[in-house]
Coordinates of C-alpha atoms and ligand atoms in Angstrom, one line a residue:
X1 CA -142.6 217.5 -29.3
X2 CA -143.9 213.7 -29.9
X3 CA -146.1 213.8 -32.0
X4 CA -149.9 211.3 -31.8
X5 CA -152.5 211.7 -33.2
X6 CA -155.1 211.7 -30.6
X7 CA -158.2 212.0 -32.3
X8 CA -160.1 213.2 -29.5
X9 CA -162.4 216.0 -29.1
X10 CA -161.9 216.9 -25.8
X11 CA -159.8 219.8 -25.7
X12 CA -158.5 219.4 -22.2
X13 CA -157.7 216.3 -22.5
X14 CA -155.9 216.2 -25.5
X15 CA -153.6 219.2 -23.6
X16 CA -152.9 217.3 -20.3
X17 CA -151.8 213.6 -22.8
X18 CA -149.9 216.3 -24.7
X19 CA -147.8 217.9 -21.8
X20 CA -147.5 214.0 -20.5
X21 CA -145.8 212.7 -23.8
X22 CA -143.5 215.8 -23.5
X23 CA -142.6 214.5 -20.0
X24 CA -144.8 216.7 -17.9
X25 CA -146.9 214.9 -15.3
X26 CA -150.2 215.9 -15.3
X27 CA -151.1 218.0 -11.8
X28 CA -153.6 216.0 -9.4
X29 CA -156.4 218.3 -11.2
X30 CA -155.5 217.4 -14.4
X31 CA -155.6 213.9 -13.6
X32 CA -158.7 214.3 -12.2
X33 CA -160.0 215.8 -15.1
X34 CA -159.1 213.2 -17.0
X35 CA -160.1 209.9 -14.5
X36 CA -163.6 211.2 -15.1
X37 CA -163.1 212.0 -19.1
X38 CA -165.1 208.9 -20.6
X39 CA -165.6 207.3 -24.1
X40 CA -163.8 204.9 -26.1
X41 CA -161.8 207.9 -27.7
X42 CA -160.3 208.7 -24.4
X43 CA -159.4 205.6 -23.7
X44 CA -157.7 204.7 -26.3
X45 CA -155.7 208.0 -26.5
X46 CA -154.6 207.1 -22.8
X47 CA -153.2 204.1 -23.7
X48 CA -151.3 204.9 -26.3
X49 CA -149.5 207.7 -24.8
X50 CA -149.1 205.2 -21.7
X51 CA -147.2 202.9 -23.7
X52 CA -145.7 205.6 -25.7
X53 CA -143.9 206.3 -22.3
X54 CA -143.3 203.1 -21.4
X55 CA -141.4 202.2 -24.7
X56 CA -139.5 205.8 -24.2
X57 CA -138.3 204.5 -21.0
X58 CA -137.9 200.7 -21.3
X59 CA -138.4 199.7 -24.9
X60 CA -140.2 197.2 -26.1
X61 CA -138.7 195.1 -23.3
X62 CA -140.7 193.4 -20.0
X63 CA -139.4 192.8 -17.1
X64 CA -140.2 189.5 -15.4
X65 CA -140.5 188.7 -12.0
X66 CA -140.7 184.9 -10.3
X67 CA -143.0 184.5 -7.5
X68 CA -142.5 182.3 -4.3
X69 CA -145.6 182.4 -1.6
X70 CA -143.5 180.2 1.7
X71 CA -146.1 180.6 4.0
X72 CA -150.0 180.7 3.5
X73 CA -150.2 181.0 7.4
X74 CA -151.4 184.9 8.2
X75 CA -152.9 186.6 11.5
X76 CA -154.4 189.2 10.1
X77 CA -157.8 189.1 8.8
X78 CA -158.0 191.4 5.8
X79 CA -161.6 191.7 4.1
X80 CA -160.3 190.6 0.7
X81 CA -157.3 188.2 1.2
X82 CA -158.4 184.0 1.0
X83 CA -155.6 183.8 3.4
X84 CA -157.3 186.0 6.0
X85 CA -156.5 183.9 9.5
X86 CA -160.4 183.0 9.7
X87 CA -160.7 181.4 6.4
X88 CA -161.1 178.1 7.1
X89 CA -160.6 177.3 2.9
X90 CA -157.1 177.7 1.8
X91 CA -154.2 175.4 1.3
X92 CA -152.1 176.3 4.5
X93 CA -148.5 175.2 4.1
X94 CA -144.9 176.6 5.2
X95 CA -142.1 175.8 2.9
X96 CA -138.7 175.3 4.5
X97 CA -135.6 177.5 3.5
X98 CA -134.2 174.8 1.6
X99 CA -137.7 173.9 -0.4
X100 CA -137.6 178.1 -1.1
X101 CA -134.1 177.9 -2.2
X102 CA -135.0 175.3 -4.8
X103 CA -137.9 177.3 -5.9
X104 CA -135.8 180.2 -6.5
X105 CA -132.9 178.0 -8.2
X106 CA -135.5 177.3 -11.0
X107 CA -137.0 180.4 -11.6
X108 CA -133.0 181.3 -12.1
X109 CA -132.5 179.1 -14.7
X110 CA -136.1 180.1 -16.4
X111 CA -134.0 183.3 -16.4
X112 CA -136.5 185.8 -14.6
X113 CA -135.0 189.1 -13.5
X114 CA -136.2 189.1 -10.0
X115 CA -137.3 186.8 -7.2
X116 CA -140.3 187.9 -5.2
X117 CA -140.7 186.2 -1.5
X118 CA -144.0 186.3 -0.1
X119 CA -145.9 185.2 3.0
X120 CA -148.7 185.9 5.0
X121 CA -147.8 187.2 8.5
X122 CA -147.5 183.5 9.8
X123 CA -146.9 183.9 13.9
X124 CA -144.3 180.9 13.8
X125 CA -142.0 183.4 11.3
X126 CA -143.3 186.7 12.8
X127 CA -143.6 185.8 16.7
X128 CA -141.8 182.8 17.5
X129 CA -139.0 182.6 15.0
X130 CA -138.4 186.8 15.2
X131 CA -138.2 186.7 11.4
X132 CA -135.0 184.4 11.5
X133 CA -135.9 182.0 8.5
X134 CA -136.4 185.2 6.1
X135 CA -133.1 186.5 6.9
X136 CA -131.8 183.1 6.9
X137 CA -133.4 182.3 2.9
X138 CA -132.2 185.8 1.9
X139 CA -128.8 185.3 2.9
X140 CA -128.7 181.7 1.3
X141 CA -130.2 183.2 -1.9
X142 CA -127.8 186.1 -1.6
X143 CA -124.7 183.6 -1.4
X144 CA -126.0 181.2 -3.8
X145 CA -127.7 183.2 -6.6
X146 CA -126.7 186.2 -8.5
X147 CA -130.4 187.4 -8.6
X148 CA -132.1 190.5 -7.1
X149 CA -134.6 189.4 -4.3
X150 CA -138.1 191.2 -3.0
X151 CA -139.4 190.3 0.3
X152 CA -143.1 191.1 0.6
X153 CA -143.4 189.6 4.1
X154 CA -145.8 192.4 5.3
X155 CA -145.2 194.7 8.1
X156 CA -142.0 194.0 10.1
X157 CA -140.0 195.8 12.6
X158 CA -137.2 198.5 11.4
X159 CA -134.8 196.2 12.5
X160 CA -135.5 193.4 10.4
X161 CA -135.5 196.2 7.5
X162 CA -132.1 197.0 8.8
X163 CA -130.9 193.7 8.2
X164 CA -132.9 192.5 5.0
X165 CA -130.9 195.9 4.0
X166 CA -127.9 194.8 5.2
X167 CA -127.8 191.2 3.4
X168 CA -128.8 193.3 0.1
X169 CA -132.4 192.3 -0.4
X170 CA -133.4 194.6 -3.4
X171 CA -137.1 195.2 -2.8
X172 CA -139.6 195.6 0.3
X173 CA -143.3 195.3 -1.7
X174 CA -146.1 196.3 1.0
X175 CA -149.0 197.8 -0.3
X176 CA -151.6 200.2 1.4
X177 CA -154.4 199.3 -1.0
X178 CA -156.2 202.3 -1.0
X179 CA -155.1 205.7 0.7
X180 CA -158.0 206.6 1.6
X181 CA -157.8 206.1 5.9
X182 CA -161.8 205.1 6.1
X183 CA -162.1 202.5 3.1
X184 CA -158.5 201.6 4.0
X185 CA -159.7 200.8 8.1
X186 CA -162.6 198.6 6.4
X187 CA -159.9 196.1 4.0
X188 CA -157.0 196.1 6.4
X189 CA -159.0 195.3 10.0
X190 CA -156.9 195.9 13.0
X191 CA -154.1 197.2 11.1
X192 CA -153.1 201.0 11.6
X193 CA -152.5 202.6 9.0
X194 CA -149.7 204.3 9.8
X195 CA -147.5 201.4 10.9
X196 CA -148.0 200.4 7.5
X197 CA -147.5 203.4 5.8
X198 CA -143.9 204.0 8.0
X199 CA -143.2 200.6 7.6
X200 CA -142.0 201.7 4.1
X201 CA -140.8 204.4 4.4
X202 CA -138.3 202.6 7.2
X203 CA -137.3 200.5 4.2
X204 CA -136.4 202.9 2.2
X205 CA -134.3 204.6 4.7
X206 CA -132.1 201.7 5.0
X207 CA -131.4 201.6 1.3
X208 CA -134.1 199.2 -0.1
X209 CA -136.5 199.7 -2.8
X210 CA -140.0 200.2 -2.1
X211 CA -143.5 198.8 -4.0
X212 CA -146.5 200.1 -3.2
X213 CA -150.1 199.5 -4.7
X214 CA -153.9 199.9 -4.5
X215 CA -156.7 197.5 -5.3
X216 CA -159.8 198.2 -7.2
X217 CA -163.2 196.9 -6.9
X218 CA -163.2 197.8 -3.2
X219 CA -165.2 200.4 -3.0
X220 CA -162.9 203.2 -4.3
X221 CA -163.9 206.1 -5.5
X222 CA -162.1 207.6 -9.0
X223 CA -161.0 210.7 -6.7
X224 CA -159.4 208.1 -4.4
X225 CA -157.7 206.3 -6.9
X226 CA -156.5 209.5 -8.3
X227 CA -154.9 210.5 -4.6
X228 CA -153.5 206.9 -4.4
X229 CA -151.5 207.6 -7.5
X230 CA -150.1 211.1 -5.8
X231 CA -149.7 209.3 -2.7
X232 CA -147.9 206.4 -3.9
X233 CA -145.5 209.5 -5.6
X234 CA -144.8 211.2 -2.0
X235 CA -143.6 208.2 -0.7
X236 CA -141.2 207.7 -3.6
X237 CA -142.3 204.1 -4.3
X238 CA -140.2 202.7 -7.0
X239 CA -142.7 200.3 -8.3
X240 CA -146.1 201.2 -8.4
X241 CA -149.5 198.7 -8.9
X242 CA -152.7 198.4 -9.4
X243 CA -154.7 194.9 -9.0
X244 CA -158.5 194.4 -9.7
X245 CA -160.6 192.5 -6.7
X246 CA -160.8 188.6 -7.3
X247 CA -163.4 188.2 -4.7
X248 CA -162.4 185.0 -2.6
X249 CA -164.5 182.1 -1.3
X250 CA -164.7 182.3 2.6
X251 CA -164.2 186.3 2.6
X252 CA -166.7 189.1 3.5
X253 CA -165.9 190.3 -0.1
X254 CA -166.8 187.0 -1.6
X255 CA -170.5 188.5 -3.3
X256 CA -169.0 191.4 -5.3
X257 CA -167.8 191.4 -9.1
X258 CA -164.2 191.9 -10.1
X259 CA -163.9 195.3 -11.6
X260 CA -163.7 196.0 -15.5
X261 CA -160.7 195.4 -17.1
X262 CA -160.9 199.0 -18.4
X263 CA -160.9 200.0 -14.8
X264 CA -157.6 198.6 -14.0
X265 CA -156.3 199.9 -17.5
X266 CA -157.0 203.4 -17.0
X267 CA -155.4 202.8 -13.1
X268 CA -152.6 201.7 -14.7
X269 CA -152.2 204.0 -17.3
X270 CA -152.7 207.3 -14.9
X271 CA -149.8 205.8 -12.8
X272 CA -147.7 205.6 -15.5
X273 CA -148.3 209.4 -17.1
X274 CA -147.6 210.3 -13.5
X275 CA -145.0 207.7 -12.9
X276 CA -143.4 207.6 -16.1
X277 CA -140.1 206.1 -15.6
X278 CA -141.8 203.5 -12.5
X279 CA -141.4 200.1 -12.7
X280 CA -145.6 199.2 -13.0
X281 CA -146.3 195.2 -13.2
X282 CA -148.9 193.7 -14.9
X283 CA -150.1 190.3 -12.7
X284 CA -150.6 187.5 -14.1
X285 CA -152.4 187.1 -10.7
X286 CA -155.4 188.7 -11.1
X287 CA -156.8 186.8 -14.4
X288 CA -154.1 184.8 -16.2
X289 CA -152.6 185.3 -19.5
X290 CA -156.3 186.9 -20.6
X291 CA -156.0 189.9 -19.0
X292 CA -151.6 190.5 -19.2
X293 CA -151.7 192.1 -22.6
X294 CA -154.4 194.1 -22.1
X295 CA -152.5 195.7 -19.3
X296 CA -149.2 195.9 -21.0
X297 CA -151.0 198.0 -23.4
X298 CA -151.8 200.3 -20.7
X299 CA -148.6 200.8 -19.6
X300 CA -147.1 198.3 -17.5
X301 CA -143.3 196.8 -17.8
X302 CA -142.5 193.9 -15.5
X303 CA -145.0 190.6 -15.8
X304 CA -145.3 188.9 -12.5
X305 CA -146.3 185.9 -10.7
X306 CA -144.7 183.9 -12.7
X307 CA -145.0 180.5 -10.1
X308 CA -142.4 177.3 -10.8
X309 CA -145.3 174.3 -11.4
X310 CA -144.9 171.2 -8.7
X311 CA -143.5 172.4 -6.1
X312 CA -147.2 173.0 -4.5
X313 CA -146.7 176.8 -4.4
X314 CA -149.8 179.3 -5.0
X315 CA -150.4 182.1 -6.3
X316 CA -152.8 185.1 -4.1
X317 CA -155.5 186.2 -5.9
X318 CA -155.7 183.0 -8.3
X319 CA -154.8 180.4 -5.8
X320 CA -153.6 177.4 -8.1
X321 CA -154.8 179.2 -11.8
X322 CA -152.0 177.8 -14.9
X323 CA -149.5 176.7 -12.0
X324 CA -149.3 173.3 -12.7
X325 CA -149.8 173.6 -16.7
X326 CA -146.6 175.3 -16.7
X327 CA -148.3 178.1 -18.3
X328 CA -147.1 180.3 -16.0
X329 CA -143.3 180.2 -16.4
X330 CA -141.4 182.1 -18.9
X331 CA -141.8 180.2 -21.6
X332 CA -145.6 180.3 -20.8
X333 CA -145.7 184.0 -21.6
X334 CA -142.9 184.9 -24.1
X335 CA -144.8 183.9 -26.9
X336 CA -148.2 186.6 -25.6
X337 CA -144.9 189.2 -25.0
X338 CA -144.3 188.5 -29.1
X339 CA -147.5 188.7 -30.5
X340 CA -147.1 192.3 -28.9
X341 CA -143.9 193.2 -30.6
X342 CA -142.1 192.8 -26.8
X343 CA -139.2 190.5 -25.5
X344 CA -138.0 189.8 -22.3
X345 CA -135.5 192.1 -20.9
X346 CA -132.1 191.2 -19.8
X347 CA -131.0 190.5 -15.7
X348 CA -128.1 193.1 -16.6
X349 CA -130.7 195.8 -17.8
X350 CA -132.7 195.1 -14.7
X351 CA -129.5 195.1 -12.4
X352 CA -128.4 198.3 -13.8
X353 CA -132.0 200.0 -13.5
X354 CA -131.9 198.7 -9.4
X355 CA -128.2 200.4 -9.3
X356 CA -129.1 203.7 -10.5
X357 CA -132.4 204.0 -7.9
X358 CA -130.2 202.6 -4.9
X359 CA -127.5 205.3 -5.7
X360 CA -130.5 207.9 -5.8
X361 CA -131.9 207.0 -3.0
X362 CA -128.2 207.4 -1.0
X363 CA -128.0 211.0 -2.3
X364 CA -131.3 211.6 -0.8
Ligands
SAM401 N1 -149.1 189.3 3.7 C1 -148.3 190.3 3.0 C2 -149.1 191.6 2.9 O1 -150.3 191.5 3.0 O2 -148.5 192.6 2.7 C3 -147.9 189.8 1.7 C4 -149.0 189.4 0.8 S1 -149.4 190.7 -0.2 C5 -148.3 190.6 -1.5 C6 -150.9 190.2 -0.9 C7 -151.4 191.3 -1.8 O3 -152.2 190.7 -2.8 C8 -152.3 192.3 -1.1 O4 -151.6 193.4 -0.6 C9 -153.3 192.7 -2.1 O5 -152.9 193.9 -2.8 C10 -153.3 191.5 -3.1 N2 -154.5 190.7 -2.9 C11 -154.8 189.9 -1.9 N3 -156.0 189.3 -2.1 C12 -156.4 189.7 -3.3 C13 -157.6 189.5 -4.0 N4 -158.6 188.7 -3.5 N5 -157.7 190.1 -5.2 C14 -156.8 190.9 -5.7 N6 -155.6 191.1 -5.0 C15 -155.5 190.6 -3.8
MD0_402 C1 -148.2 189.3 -7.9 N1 -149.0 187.4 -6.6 O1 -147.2 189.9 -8.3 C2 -148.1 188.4 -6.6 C3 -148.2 189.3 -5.4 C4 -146.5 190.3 -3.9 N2 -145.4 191.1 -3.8 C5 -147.0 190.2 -5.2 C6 -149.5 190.0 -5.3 O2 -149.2 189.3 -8.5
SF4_403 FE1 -152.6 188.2 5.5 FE2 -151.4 189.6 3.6 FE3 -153.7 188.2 3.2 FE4 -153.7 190.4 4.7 S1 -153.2 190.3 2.5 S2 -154.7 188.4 5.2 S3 -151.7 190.3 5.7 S4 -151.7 187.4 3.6

């Protein structure tokens, strides 16, 4: 038995953090329980077992992904996004494969463990191209770099997840944001839920990894948060996230708050005592560099975001935040990773994690 010394005087609670630091989940009552335990105390002793299982599974290693957003173009209209198709505010650009292919040759050489390709559902890639110029990129990427690659493209037809699958693209990321079907019917307008929910589970039949994530500061309640963290278990997602609201100019969210940090910490830190050996990223998207230790400490093992400055690429939640200042590279965050006793992981450790989930997901 691990031994911490949880000074916390909550009996319960000091019995479920227990059970989690000897590798027992807690059960969707316990974790209940203990997303409505409050005080500074609890807290803490969250956190710490959080990391505690972090470092028992990773070390004091992050993972670090690079970020590429090609297309800012989107038909949907979801209640939270900038991009949503009616906004007439955001930057709208498409970046050519070539212009992604340089993107990703940087983030290479700044050493990052992982590409992440994202876009909005842009009709010219979804409806009148049929998706061609993401398998096209993939495969160039594929050929040229000896990097894993997520697509986070949004929903697309199985048989564009056969052949993202086929080329060897590592990662579908597709988030449901909530799982709760009414709140869920409010953020993603138009959207079934369904179609996204099977979407990846079509992905992970063909062999590719799956993300999925919830957003806070929506109108979520703590039960609902504490199903998404079950839910997101079901499925079998590999990575798991939680992201606070930014609320966006132009948006029907655009009057709320963001939620507390402490509210995203504690989301983070429940996924990992029920996820414990998930990958769980901590965005640099949501408030900078301010907010990335804070949720490392709660648990989280792979930075993302990390956008290569002039090239005219943005970010999602924080449009243009510490692009162009270069702060958000690799070397704009190793030295925050130090100050915290963590280094960078290595593209082999990551490569051999991604092996040993494919070849579990081909027994199953
Ligand atoms: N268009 C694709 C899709 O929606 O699946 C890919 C983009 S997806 C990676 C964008 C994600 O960023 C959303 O699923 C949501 O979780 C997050 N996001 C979008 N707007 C946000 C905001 N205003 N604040 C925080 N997170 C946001
Ligand atoms: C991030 N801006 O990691 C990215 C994005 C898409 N797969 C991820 C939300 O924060
Ligand atoms: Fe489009 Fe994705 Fe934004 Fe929704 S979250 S509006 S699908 S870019």
């Amino acid at each position: 038995m691990v031994k911490i010394n949880l000074e916390i005087r909550d009996e319960k609670v000091v019995g479920i953090l227990g059970a989690a630091l000897d590798g027992r989940s807690p059960s969707i009552g316990e974790l209940r329980y203990l997303a409505k335990a409050q005080g500074a105390d609890v807290n803490f002793a969250m956190f710490q077992v959080a990391r505690n299982l972090t470092e028992r599974n990773f070390g004091k290693k992050m993972f670090l992904y690079g970020f590429v957003y090609f297309s800012t173009y989107c038909r949907n209209v979801c209640t939270f996004c900038y991009y949503r198709k009616v906004n007439a505010n955001p930057p709208r650009y498409r970046k050519s494969v070539d212009e992604v292919l340089k993107a990703v040759g940087i983030l290479e050489k700044y050493g990052i463990h992982l590409a992440d390709l994202t876009m909005g559902e842009d009709p010219q890639i979804c409806e009148v191209e049929h998706y061609e110029p993401i398998l096209k990129m993939c495969r160039q990427i594929k050929k040229e770099y000896d990097l894993p690659v997520m697509i986070s493209p949004g929903v697309v037809p199985r048989s564009v997840l056969t052949e993202l699958g086929s080329i060897g693209v590592d990662w579908y990321a597709l988030y449901q944001e909530t799982h709760n079907r009414n709140l869920y019917a409010r953020m993603r307008v138009g959207q079934p839920y369904e179609v996204r929910a099977e979407a990846r589970a079509g992905a992970l039949k063909e062999g590719i990894l799956v993300e999925d994530g919830i957003l806070l500061g929506i109108g979520e309640t703590v039960d609902d948060v504490v199903d998404s963290v079950y839910e997101m278990k079901t499925l079998g997602a590999q990575q798991v996230r939680a992201m606070g609201l930014e609320p966006q100019v132009g948006t029907p969210l655009e009057g709320r708050s963001s939620p507390p940090i402490l509210d995203e910490m504690r989301a983070i830190a429940m996924m990992r005592l029920v996820h414990q050996d998930r990958l769980i990223p901590a965005s640099y998207d949501v408030d900078g560099l301010k907010g990335l230790e804070l949720r490392i400490m709660a648990g989280a093992n792979v930075v993302t975001s990390i956008i290569p400055p002039e090239l005219g690429l943005h970010g999602v939640a924080q449009a243009s935040l510490d692009i162009d200042s270069s702060q958000r590279t690799v070397e704009g965050i190793t030295p925050y990773l130090k100050r915290l006793g963590l280094e960078p992981n290595t593209r082999l450790a990551y490569k051999a994690w991604l092996g040993k989930e494919k070849a579990r997901l081909q027994r199953n």
